[in-house]
Tab-separated table of C-alpha atoms and ligand atoms in Angstrom:
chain	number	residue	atom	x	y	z
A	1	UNK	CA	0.000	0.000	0.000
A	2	UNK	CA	1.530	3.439	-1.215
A	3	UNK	CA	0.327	5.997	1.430
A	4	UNK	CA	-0.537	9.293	-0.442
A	5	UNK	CA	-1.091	13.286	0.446
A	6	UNK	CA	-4.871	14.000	2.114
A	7	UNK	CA	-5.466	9.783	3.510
A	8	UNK	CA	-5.704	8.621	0.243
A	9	UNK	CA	-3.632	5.399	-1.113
A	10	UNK	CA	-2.656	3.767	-3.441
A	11	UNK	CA	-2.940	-0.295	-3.561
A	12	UNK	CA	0.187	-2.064	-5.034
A	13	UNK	CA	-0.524	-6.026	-3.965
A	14	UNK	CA	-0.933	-6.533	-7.965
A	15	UNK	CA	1.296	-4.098	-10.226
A	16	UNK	CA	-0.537	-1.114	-11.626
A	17	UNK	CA	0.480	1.205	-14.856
A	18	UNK	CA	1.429	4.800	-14.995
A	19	UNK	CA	0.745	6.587	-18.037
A	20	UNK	CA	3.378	9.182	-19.264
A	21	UNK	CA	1.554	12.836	-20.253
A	22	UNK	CA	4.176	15.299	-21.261
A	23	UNK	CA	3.480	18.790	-21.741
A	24	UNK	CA	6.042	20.179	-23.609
A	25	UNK	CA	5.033	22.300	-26.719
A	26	UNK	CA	6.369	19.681	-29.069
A	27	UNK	CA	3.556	17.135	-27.934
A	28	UNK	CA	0.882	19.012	-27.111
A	29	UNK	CA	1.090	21.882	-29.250
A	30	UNK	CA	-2.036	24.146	-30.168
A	31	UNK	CA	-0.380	24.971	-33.185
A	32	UNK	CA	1.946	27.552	-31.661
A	33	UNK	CA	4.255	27.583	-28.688
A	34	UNK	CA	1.403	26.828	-26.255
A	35	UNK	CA	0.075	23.917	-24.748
A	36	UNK	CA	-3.013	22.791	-26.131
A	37	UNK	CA	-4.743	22.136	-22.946
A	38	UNK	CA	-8.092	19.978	-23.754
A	39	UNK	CA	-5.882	17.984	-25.887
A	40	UNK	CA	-3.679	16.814	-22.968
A	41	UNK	CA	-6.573	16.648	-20.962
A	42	UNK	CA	-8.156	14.126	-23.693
A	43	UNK	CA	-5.081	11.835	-23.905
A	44	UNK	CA	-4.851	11.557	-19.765
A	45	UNK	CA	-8.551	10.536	-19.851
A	46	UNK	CA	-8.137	8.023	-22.292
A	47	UNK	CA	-4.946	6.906	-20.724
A	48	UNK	CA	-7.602	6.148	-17.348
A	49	UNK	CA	-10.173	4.472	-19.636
A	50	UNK	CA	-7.123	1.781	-20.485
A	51	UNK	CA	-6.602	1.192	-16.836
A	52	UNK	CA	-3.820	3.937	-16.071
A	53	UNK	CA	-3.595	4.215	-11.790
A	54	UNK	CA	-1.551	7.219	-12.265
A	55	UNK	CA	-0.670	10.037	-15.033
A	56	UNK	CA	2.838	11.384	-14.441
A	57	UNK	CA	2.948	14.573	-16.153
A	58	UNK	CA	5.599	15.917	-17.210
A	59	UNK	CA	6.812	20.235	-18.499
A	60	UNK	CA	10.423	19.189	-19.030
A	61	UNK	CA	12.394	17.044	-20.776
A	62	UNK	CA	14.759	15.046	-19.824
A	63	UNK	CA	15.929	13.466	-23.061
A	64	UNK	CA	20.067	14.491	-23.462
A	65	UNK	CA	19.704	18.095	-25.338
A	66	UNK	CA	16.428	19.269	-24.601
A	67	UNK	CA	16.640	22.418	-23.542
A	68	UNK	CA	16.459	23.865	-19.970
A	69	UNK	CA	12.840	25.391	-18.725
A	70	UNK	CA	12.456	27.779	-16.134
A	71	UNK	CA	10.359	27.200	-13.160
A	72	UNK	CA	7.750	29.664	-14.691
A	73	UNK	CA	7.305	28.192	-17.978
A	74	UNK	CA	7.248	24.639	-16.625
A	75	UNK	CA	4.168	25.463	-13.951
A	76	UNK	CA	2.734	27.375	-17.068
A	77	UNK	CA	2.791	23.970	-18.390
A	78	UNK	CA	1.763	21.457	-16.230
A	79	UNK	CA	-0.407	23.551	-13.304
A	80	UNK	CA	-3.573	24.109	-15.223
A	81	UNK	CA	-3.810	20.529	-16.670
A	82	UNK	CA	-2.846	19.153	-13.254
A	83	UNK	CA	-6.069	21.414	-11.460
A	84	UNK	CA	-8.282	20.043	-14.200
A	85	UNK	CA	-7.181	16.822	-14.085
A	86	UNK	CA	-7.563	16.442	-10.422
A	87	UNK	CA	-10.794	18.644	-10.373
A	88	UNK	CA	-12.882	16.371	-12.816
A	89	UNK	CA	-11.689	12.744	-12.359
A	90	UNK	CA	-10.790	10.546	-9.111
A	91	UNK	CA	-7.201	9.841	-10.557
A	92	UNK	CA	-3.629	9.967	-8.926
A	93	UNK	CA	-1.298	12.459	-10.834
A	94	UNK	CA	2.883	12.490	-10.497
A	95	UNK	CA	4.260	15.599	-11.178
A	96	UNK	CA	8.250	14.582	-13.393
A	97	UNK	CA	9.982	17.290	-12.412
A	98	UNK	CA	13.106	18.036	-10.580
A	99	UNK	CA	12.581	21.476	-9.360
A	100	UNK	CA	11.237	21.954	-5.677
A	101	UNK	CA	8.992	24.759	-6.865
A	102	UNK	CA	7.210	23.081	-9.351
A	103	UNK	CA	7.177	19.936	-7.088
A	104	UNK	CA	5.036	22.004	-4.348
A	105	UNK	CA	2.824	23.651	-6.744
A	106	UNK	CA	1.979	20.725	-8.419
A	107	UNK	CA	1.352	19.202	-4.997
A	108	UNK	CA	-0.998	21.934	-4.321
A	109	UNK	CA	-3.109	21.608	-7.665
A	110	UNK	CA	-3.772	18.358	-6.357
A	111	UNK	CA	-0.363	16.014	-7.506
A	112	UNK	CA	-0.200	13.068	-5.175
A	113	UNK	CA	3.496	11.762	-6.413
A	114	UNK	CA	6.863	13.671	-6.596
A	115	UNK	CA	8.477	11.486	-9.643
A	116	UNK	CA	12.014	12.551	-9.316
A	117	UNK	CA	14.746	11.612	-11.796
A	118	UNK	CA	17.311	13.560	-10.181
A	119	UNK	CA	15.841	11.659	-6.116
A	120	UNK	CA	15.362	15.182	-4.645
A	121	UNK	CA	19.147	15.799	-4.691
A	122	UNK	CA	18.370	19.525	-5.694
A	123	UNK	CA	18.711	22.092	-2.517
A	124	UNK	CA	15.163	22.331	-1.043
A	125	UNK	CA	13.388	19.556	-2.737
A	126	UNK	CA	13.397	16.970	-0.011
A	127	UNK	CA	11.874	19.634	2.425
A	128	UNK	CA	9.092	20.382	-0.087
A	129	UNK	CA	8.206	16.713	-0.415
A	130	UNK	CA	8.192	16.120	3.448
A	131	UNK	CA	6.105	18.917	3.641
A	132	UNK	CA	3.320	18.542	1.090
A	133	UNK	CA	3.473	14.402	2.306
A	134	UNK	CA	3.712	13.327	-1.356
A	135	UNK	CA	4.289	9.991	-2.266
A	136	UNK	CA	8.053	9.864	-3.764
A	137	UNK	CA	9.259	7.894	-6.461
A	138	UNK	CA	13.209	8.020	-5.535
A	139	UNK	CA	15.206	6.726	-8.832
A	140	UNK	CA	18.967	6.662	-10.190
A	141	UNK	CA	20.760	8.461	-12.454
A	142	UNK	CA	24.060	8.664	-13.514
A	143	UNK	CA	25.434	12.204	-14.460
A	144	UNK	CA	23.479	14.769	-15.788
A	145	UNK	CA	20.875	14.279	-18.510
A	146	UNK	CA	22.409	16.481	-21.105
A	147	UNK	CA	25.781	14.242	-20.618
A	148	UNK	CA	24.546	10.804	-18.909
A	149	UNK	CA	24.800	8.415	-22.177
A	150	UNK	CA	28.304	9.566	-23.375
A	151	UNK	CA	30.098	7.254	-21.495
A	152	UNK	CA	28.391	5.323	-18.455
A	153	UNK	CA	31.039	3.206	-16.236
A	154	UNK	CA	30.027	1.160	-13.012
A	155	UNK	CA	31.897	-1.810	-11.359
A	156	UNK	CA	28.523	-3.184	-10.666
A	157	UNK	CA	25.658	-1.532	-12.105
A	158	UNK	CA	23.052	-3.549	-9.683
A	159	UNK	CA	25.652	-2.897	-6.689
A	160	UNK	CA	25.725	0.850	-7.034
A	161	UNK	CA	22.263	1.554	-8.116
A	162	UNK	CA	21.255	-0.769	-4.501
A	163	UNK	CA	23.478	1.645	-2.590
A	164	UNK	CA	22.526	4.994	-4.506
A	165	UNK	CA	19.093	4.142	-3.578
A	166	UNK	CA	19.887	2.911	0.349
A	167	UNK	CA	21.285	5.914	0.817
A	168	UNK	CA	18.179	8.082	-1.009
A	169	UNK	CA	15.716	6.008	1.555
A	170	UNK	CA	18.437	6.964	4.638
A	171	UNK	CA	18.066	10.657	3.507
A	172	UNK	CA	13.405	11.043	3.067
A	173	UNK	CA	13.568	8.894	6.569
A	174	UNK	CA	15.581	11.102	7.872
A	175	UNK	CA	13.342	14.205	6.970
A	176	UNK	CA	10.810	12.580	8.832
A	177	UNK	CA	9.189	10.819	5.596
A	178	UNK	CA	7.360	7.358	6.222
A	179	UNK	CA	9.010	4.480	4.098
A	180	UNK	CA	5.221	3.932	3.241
A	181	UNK	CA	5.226	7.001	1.019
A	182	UNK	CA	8.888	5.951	-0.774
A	183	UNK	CA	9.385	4.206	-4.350
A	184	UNK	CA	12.540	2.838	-5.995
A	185	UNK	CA	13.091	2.909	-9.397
A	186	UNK	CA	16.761	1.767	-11.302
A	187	UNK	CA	16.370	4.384	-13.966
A	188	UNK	CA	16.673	2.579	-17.142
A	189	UNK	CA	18.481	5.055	-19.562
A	190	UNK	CA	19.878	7.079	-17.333
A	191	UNK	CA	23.340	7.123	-17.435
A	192	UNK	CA	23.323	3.583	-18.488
A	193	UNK	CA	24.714	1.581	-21.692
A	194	UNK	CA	22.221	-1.807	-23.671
A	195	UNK	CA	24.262	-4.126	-21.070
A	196	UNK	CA	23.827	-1.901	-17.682
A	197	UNK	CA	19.944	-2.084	-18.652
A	198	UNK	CA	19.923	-5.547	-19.170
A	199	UNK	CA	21.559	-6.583	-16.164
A	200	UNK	CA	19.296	-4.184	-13.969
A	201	UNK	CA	16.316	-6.061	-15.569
A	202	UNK	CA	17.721	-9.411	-14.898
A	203	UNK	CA	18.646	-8.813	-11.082
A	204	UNK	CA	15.830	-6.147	-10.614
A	205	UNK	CA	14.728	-9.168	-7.885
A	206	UNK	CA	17.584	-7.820	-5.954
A	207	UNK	CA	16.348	-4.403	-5.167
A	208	UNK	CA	13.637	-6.103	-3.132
A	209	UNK	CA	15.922	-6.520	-0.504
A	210	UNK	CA	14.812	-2.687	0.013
A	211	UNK	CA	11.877	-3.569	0.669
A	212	UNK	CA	10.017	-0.689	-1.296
A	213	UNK	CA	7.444	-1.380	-4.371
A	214	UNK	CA	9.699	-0.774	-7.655
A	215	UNK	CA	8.574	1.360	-10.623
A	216	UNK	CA	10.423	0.589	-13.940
A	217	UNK	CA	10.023	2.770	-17.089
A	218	UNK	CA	11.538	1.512	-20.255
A	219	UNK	CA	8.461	2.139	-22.498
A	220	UNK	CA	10.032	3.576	-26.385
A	221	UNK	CA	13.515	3.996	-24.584
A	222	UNK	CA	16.905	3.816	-26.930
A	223	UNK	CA	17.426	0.228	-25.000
A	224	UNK	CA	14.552	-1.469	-26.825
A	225	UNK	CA	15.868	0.922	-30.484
A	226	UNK	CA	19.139	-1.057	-29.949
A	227	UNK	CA	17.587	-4.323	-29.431
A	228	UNK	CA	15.189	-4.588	-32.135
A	229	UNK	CA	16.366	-1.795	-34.879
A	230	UNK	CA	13.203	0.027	-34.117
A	231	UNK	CA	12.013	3.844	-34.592
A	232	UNK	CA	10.944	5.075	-31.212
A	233	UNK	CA	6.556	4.799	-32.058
A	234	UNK	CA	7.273	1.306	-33.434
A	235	UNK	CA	8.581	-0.147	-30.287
A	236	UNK	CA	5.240	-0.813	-28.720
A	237	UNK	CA	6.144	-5.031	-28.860
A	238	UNK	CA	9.351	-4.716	-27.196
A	239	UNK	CA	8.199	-2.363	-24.652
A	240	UNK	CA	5.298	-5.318	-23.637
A	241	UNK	CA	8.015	-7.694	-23.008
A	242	UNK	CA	10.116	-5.862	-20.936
A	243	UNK	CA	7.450	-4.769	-18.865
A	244	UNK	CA	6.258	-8.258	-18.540
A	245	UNK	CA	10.033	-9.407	-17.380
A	246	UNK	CA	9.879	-6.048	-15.220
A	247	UNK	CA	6.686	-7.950	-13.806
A	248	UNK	CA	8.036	-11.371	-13.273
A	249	UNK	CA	10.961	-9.909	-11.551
A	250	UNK	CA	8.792	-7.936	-8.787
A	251	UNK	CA	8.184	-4.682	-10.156
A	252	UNK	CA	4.555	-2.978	-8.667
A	253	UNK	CA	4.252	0.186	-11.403
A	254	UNK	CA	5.275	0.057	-15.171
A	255	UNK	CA	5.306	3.360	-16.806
A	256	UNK	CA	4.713	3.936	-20.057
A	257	UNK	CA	3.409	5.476	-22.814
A	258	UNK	CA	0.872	2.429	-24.488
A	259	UNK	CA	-1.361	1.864	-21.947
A	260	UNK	CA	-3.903	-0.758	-22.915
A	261	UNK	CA	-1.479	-2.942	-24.197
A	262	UNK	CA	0.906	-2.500	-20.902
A	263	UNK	CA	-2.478	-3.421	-18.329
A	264	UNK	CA	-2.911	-6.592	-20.179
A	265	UNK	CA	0.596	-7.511	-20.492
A	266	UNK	CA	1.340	-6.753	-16.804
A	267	UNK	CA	-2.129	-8.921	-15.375
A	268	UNK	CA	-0.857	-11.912	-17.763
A	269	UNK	CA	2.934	-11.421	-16.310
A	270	UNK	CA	1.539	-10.742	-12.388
A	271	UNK	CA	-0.965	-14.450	-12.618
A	272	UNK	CA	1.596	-16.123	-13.845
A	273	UNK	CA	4.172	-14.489	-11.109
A	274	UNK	CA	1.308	-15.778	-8.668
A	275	UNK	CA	0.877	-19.167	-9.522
A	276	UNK	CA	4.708	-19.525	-9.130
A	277	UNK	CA	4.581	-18.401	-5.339
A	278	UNK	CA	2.208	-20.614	-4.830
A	279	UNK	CA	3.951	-23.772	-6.431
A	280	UNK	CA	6.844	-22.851	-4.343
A	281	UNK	CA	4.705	-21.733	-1.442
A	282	UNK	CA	2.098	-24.046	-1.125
A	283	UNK	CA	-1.003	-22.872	1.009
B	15	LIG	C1	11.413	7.623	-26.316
B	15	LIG	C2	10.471	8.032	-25.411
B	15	LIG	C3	12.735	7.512	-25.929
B	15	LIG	C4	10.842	8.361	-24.123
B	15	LIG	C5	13.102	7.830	-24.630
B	15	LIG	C6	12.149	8.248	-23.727
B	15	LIG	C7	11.653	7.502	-16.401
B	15	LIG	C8	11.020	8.542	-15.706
B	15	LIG	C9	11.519	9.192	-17.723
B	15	LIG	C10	11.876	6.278	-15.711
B	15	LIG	C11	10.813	7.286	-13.800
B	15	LIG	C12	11.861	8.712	-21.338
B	15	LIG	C13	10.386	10.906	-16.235
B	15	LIG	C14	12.653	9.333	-20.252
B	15	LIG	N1	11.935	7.930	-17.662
B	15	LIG	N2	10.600	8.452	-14.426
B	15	LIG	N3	10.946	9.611	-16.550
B	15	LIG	N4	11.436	6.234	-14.409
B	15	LIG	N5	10.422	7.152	-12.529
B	15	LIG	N6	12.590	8.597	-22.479
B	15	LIG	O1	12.459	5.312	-16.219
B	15	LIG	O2	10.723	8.391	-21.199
B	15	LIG	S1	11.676	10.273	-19.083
């Protein structure tokens, strides 16, 4: 159970999908530099029809040499959806930002979930999620995004993203912020080469010993480009199956950008996670 902002929560004990929304004037544009607003609005409720438990919404990008928003243009962006959102439908909205301000006024206009690429490492961000007692997704990155796929280099990718994230969980518990509100995520594509990703899918198992729910997101990324040769919209197939394996190996949210075919890919992948645990656990 994910404990969220104003008693509400969020039930995890089968894997749910987040449904990616960015805001950014190349994807919702109205046909000028501005956010088209009902459109957005339009793709998050369909997103909801096809099962989404959560919209993370996104004003920035965080693809290497996008470039930089300020805090102004970035709540232009995502504030107004993130009021209507919340206003008209019962949903749970992330905010994907790492800027304190926009995390608290997003948490205000009703966000429930501080999804943080950068694991509130800015000054003043960890303060504004103990305060507005969001839910936190905490995830790794190495480097910067503008920089973090020219050359990634671990000893052990699964060893250093475990203690990266240890020390994370140390840092919100020691703001005062419940483990119940926490979520770990390895950051697949983030500072990471084909090989770091794979192995971080294979031994994702071993971030359980964390004991937080895990949220993977490697819907359209360059991982699944290298794998099959595909353009980023025509990865949809490739994005199912490593979701699924994301499944089998314990993750509890899948983000990503196909929807409908993610919720039926992750209840096939979570039955037949259950009737293993109870072959090896009889009742
Ligand atoms: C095509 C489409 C190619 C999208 C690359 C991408 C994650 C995340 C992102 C993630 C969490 C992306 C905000 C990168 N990825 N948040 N955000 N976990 N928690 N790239 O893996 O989608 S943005």
């Amino acid at each position: 159970m994910l404990e969220l902002p104003r008693g509400r929560r969020l039930d995890l004990s089968s894997p749910v999908v987040m449904g990616v929304l960015n805001v950014t004037p190349d994807s919702f544009s109205d046909g000028g530099r501005h956010i088209g607003i009902d459109t957005a609005l339009a793709a998050a409720y369909r997103m909801l029809d096809e099962g989404a438990a959560i919209i993370d919404v996104g004003g920035e990008s965080t693809r290497p040499g996008a470039d930089p928003v300020s805090v102004a243009e970035e709540c232009d962006r995502v504030l107004p959806l993130i009021e209507r959102l919340c206003g008209e439908r019962d949903c749970i909205v992330s905010i994907d930002t790492m800027k304190p301000e926009v995390m608290r006024e997003a948490c205000r206009a009703g966000a429930a979930i501080i999804n943080d690429v950068n694991a509130l490492q800015a000054p003043g961000a960890i303060e504004v999620a103990a305060a507005e007692n969001a839910a936190i997704c905490l995830m790794h990155m190495q480097g910067e995004p503008r920089t973090m796929q020219v050359a990634p280099v671990y000893a052990s990718v699964v060893d250093e993203v475990g203690a990266f994230l240890g020390l994370r969980i140390a840092a919100c518990l020691a703001q005062g912020i419940p483990a119940s509100r926490l979520l770990i995520d390895p950051g697949f594509g983030f500072g990471k080469t084909l090989a770091h990703n794979l192995e971080l899918l294979a031994h994702l198992p071993s971030f359980q010993s964390l004991h937080l729910p895990i949220l993977v997101g490697m819907s359209r990324k360059g991982m699944l480009g290298q794998l099959t040769g595909r353009a980023v919209v025509d990865r949809t197939a490739a994005g199912l199956a490593a979701a699924t394996l994301a499944v089998w190996n314990g993750a509890s949210i899948v983000r990503t950008h196909d929807v409908a075919a993610t919720v039926d890919a992750v209840k096939v992948a979570d039955s037949v996670r259950r009737a293993a645990q109870a072959v090896s656990a009889p009742s």
